[in-house]
Coordinates of C-alpha atoms in Angstrom, one line a residue:
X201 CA -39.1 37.8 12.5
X202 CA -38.6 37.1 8.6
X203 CA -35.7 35.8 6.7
X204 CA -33.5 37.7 4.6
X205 CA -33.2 36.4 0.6
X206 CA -29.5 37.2 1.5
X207 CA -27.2 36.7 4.5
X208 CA -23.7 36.8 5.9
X209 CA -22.7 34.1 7.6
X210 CA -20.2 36.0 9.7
X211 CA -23.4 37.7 10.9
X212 CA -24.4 35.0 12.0
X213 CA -21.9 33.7 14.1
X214 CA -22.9 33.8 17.9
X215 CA -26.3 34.7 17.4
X216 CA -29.2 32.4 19.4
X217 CA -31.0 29.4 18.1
X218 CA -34.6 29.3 19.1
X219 CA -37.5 26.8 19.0
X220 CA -41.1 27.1 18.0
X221 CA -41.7 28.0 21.4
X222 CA -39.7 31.2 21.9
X223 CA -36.6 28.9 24.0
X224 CA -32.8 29.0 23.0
X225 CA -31.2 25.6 21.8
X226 CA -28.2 27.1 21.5
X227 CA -26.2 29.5 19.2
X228 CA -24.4 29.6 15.6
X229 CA -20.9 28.8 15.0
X230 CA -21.3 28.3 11.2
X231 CA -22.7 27.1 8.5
X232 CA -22.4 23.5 6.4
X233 CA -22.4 23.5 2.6
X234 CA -21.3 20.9 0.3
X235 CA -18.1 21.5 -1.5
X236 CA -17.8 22.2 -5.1
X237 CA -14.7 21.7 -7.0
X238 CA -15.6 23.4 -10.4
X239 CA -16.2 26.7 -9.2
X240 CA -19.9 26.6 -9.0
X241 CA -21.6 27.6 -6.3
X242 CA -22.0 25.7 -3.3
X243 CA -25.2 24.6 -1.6
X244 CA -26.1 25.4 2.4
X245 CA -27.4 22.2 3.6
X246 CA -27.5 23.7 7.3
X247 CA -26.2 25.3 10.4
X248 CA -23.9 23.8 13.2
X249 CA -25.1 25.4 16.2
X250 CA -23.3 25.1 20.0
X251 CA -25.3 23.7 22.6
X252 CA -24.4 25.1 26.1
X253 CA -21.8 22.7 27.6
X254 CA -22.5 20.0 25.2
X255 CA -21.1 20.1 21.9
X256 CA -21.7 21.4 18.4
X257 CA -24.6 19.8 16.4
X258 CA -26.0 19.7 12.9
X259 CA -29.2 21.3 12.1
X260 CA -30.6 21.3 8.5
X261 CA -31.6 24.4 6.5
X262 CA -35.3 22.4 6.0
X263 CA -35.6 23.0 10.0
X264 CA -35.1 26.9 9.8
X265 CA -38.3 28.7 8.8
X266 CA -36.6 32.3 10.0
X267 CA -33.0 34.0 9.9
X268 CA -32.3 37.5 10.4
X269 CA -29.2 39.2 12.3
X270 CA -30.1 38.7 15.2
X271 CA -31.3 35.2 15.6
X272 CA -32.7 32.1 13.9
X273 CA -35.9 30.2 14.7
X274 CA -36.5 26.7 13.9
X275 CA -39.8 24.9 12.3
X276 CA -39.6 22.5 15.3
X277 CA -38.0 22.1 18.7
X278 CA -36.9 18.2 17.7
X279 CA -33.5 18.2 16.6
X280 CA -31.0 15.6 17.0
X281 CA -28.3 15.9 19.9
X282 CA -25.8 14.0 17.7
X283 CA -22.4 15.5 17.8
X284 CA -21.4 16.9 14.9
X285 CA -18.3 15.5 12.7
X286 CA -17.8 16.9 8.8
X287 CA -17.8 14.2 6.2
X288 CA -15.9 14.1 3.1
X289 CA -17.3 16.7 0.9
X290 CA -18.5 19.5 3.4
X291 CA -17.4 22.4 3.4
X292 CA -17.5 24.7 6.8
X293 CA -17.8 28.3 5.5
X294 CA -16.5 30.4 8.3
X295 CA -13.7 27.9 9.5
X296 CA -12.6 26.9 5.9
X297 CA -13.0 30.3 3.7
X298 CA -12.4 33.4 6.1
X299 CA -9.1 35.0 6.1
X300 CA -8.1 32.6 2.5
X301 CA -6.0 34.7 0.5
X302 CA -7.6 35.1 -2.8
X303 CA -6.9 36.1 -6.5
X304 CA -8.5 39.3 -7.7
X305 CA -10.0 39.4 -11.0
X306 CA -8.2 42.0 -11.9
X307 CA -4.8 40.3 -11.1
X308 CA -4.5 42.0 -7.5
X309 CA -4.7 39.8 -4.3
X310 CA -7.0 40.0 -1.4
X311 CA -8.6 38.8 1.9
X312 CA -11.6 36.5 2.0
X313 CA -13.9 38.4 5.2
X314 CA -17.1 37.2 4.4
X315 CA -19.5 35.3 2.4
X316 CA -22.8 35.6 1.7
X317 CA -25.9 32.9 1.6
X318 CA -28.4 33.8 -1.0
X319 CA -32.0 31.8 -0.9
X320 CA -33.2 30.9 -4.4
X321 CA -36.8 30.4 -5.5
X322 CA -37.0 26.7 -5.0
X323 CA -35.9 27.1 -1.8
X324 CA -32.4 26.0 -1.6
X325 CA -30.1 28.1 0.0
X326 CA -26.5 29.1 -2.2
X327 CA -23.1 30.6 -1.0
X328 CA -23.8 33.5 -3.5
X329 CA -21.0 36.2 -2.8
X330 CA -17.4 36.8 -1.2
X331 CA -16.3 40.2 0.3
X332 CA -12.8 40.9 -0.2
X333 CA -10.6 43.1 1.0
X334 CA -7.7 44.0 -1.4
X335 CA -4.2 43.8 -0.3
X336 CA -2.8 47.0 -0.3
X337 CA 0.8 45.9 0.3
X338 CA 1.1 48.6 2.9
X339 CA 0.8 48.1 6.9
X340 CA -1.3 51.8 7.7
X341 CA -3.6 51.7 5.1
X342 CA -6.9 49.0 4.9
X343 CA -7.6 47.9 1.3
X344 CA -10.9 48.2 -0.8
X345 CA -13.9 46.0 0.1
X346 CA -15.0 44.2 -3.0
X347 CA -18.4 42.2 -2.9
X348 CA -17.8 39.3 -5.9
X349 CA -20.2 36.7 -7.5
X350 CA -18.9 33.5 -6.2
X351 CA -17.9 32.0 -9.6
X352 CA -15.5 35.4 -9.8
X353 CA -13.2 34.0 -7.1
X354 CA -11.1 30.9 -8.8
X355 CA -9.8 27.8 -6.4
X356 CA -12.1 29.4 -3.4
X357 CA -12.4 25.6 -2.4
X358 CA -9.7 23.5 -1.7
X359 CA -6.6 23.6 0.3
X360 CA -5.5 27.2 0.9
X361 CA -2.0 28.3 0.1
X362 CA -2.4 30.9 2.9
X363 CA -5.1 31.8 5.6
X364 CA -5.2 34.0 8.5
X365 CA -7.0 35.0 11.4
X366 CA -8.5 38.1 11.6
X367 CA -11.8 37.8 10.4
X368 CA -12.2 34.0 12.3
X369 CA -11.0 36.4 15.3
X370 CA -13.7 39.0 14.6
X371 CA -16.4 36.0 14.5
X372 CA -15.2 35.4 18.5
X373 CA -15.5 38.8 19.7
X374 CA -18.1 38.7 22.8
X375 CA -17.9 35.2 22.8
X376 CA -17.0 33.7 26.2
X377 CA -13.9 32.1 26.7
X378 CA -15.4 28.6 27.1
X379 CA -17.3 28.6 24.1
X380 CA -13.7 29.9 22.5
X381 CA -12.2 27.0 23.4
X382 CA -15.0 24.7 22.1
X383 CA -13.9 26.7 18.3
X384 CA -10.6 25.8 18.5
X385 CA -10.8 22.3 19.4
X386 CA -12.9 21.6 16.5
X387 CA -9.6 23.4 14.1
X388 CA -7.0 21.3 12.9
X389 CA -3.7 22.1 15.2
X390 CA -2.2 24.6 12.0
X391 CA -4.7 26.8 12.4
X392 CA -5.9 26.5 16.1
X393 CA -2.2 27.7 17.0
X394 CA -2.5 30.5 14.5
X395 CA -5.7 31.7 16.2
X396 CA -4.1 31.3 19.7
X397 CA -1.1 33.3 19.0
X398 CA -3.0 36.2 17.5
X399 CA -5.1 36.3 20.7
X400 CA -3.7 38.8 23.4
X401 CA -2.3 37.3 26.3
X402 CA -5.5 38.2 28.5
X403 CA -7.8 36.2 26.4
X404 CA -5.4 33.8 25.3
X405 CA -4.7 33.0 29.3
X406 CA -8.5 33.0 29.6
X407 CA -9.6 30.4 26.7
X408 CA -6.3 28.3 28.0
X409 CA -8.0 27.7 31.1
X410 CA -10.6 26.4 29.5
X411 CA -9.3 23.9 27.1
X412 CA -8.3 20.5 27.7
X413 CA -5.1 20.1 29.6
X414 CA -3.0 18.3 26.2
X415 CA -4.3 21.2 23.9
X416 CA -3.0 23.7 26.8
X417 CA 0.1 21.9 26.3
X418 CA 0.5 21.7 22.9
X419 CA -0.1 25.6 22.5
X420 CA 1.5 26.7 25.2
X421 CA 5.0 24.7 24.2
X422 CA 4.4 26.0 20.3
X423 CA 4.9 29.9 21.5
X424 CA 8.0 31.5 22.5
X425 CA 9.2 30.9 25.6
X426 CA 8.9 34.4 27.1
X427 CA 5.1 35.0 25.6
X428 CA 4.2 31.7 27.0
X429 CA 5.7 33.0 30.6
X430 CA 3.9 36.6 29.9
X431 CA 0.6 34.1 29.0
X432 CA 0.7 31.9 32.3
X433 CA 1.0 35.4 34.3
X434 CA -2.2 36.2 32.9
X435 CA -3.5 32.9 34.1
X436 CA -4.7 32.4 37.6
X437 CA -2.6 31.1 39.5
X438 CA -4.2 27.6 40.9
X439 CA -4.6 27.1 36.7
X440 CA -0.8 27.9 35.8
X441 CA -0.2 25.7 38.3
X442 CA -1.8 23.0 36.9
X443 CA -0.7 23.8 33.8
X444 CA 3.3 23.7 34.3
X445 CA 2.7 20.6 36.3
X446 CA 2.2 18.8 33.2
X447 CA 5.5 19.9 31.9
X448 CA 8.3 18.1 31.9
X449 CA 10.7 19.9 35.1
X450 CA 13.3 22.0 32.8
X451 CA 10.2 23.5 31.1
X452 CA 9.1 24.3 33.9
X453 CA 12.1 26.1 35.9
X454 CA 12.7 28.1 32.6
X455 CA 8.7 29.4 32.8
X456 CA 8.7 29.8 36.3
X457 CA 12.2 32.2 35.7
X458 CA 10.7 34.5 33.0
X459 CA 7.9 35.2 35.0
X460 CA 7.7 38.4 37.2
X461 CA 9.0 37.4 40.4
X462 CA 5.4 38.9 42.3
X463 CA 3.8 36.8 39.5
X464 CA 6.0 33.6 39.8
X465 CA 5.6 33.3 43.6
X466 CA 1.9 32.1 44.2
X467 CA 2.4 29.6 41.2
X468 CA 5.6 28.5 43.2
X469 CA 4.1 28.0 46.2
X470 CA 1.1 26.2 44.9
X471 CA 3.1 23.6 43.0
X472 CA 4.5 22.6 46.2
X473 CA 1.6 20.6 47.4
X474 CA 0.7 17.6 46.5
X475 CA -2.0 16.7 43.4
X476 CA -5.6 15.9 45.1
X477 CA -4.9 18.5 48.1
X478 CA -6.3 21.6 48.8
X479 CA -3.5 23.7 49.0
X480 CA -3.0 22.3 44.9
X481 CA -7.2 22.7 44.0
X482 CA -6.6 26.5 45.6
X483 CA -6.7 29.9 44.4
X484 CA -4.2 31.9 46.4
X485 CA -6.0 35.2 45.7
X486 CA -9.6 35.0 47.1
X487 CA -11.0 38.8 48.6
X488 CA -9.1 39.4 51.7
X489 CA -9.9 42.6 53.8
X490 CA -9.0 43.4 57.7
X491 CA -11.6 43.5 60.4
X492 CA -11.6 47.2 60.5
X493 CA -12.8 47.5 56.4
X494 CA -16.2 48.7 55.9
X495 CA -19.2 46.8 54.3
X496 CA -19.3 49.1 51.4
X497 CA -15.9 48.2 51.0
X498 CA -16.5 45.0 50.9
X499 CA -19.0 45.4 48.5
X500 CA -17.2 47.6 46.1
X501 CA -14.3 44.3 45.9
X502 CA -16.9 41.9 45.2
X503 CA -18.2 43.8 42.6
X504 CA -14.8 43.9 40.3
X505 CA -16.1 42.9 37.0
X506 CA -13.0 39.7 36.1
X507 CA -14.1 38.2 39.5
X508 CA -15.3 34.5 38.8
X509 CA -18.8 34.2 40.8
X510 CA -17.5 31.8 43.4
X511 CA -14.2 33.8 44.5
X512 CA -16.7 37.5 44.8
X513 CA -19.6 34.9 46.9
X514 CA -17.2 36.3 50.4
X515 CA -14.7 38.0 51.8
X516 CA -12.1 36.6 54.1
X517 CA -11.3 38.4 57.3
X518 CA -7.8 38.5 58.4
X519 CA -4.7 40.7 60.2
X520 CA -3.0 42.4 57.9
X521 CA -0.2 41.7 55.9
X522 CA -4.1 40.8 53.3
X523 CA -1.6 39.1 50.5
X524 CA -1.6 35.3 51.4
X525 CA 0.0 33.9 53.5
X526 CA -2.0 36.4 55.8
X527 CA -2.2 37.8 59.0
X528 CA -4.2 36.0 61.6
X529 CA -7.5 34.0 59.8
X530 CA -10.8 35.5 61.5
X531 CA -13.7 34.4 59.5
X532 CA -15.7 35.0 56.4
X533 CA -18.5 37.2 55.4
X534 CA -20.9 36.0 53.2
X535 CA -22.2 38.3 50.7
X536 CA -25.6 37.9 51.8
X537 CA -24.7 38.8 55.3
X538 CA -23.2 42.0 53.6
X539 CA -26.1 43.2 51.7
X540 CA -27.6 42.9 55.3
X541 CA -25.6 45.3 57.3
X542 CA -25.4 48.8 56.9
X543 CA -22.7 50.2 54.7
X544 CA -20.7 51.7 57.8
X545 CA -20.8 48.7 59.2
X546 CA -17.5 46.8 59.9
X547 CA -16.5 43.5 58.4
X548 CA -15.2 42.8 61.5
X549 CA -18.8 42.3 63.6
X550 CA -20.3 40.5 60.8
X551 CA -17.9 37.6 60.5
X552 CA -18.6 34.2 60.5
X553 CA -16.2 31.8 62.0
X554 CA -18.1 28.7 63.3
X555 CA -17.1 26.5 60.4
X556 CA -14.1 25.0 60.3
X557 CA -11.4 26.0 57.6
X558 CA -9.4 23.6 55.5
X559 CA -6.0 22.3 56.1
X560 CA -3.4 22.5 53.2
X561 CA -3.0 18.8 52.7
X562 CA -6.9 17.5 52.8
X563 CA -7.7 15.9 50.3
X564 CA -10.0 16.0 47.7
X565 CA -13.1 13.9 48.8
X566 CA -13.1 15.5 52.4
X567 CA -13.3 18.9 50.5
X568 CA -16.3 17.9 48.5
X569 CA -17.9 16.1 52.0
X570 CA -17.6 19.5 53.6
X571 CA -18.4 21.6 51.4
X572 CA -21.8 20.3 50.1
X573 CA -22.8 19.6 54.0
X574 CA -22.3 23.3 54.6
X575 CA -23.6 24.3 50.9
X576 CA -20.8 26.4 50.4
X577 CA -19.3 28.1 47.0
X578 CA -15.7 28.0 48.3
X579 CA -13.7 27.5 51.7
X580 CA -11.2 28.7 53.2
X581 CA -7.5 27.0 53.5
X582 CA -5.7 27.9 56.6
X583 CA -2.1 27.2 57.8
X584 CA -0.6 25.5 61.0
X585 CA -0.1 29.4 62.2
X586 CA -3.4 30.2 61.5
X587 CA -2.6 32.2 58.3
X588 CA -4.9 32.1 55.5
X589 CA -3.1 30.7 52.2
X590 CA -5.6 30.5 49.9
X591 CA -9.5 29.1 48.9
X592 CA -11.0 26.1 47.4
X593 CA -13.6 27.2 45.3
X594 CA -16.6 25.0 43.9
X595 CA -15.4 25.4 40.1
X596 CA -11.9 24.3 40.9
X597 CA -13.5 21.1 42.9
X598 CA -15.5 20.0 39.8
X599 CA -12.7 20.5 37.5
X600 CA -11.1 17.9 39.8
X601 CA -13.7 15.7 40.3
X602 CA -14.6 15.6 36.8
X603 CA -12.7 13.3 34.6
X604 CA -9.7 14.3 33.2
X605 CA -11.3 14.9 29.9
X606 CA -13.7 16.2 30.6
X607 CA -13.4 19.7 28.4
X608 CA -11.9 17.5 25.5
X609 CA -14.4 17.8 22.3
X610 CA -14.2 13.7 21.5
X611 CA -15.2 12.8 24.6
X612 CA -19.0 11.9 25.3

């Protein structure tokens, strides 16, 4: 691996962190220069790089001997786990300068979409170029790309008249939707809503779930009222649940009515039970299939791609109607057990059925006692008439038995 006498840091966003010895520390989310006000340019005095379920941290361009596009390695594996907070006088280049509206020097306007890092002889690394796109002042046709000396762009530092999202969106494409959320904690609430509302309502449902449950509220009360209904029947519906519970009640009915009716029903049901109860920590759509379904069958559900781990770990076994409430509850069948039996084989003579399922209204500390005695990824919730109504699931536990703020970016 050798470094490049020239990079772009929107390259570089996402790519790993390694140490001397070949291991990840983590990956890049952007780069720290200090800030020039006289339109000089300004000097890279490191990366900030995200630590897997940590936080972002500071790492000095004296620590990286190697950068290309595809990773950066670091002269030692001793770095400091210090979260990160930007002093006065530091400039974060892909947070701060992409998507800045710009003026051209040739009078015309454009679109700030990258910037490039330059290494000079002595060592020191400089913010060196801008790529622009023009503004073409028509909605079907993309500007010209200009690549400009850094003292060609006037004001490029200081507080933008204008900035929007698309190349900041760009940087977050692949990224997963918890380490999403991690970016927009760390913008100020202007521009963490305008990266929100460009996302679709997929992802934006997605990195929602992730976030803190005040920034959920905050971004979810700041769109209109019928994207935020469109967003929450994206969500899942144990999360919406959660979410509209921390809305005051008229919020909530008016949600709750914009919603599809098929969508608005499980959320209904589950905001029924009380906080700290199964039937509230439940998803009401685990993998349901009838006795008579085949193993292959079986396989082929657990295998849908937007299934979290620990709802595709089993299918439940029930009488039909398979939409919770269910038919009669019969069992589960492990996925193990499935990759076991051959693929003609029926779910039906494979279930297991000698562990208890939950009641509705247990409560949260029985739910973990069972669970880890049995060393199981999720449980099932059963009815007084024996119908199945939904799953606890080992992430939903820990979001519970985490404290409550947990995901938020100041807490340590």
């Amino acid at each position: 691996m050798t470094t490049a006498t020239r990079v772009y840091v929107a390259r570089l966003a996402g790519i790993a962190v390694f140490d001397p010895n070949g291991d990840q520390v983590g990956r890049v989310r952007d780069v720290l220069a200090r800030a020039r006000t006289d339109g000089q340019p300004c000097r890279v005095i490191g990366i900030i790089a995200e630590i897997p379920a940590v936080r972002r941290i500071f790492i000095p361009m004296g620590r990286v001997i190697a950068m290309d596009a595809d990773a950066v390695a670091l002269s030692t594996g001793t770095i400091s786990l210090r979260r990160f907070g930007k002093r006065p006088g530091e400039l974060l280049v892909l947070e701060e300068l992409l998507d800045r509206r710009v003026d051209l020097p040739d009078g015309k306007h454009g679109t700030v979409v990258d910037i490039a890092m330059e290494r000079e002889r002595a060592g020191d690394w400089m913010l060196s170029k801008v790529a622009v796109r023009e503004h073409t002042g028509r909605l079907t046709r993309r500007g010209h790309l200009q690549q400009l000396n850094w003292t060609d762009v006037p004001n490029l530092v200081g507080v933008p008249e204008e900035q929007g999202t698309a190349s900041l969106l760009a940087t977050m494409d692949g990224m997963r939707a918890a380490d999403v959320a991690n970016v927009l904690q760390d913008l100020d609430g202007k521009r963490r809503f305008a990266v929100a509302e460009a996302f679709n309502d997929e992802r934006l449902a997605d990195v929602l779930q992730e976030l803190p449950e005040h920034d959920q509220v905050e971004i979810l009360t700041a769109l209109d009222k019928e994207r935020a209904a469109d967003v929450l029947e994206e969500m899942d519906p144990d999360d919406a649940a959660d979410l509209l519970h921390e809305l005051p009640r008229s919020d909530r009915a008016e949600l709750l009515s914009l919603m599809e009716p098929d969508e608005a029903h499980p959320v209904r049901q589950l905001l029924e039970y009380l906080p700290g109860t199964a039937g509230s920590l439940m998803t009401s759509e685990p993998i349901v299939l009838t006795p008579d379904a085949t193993v292959a069958e079986a396989l082929a559900r657990i295998r849908e791609p937007q299934l979290p781990p620990a709802v595709a770990a089993q299918v439940f076994v029930c009488r039909s109607p398979m939409q919770t409430p269910t038919g009669k509850y019969l069992g589960v069948a492990h996925f193990q057990s499935l990759l076991r039996e051959p693929p003609a084989e029926l779910v039906g003579g494979i279930v297991d059925n000698d562990i208890d399922p939950l009641s509705p209204d247990i409560t949260t500390p029985e739910i973990t006692r069972r669970m880890a005695t049995y060393n199981l990824v999720a449980m099932p919730v059963v009815d007084d008439a024996g119908r199945l109504v939904g799953a606890v699931t080992v992430d939903d536990l820990l979001d519970h038995l985490l404290p409550r703020d947990w995901r938020d970016r100041g807490h340590d």
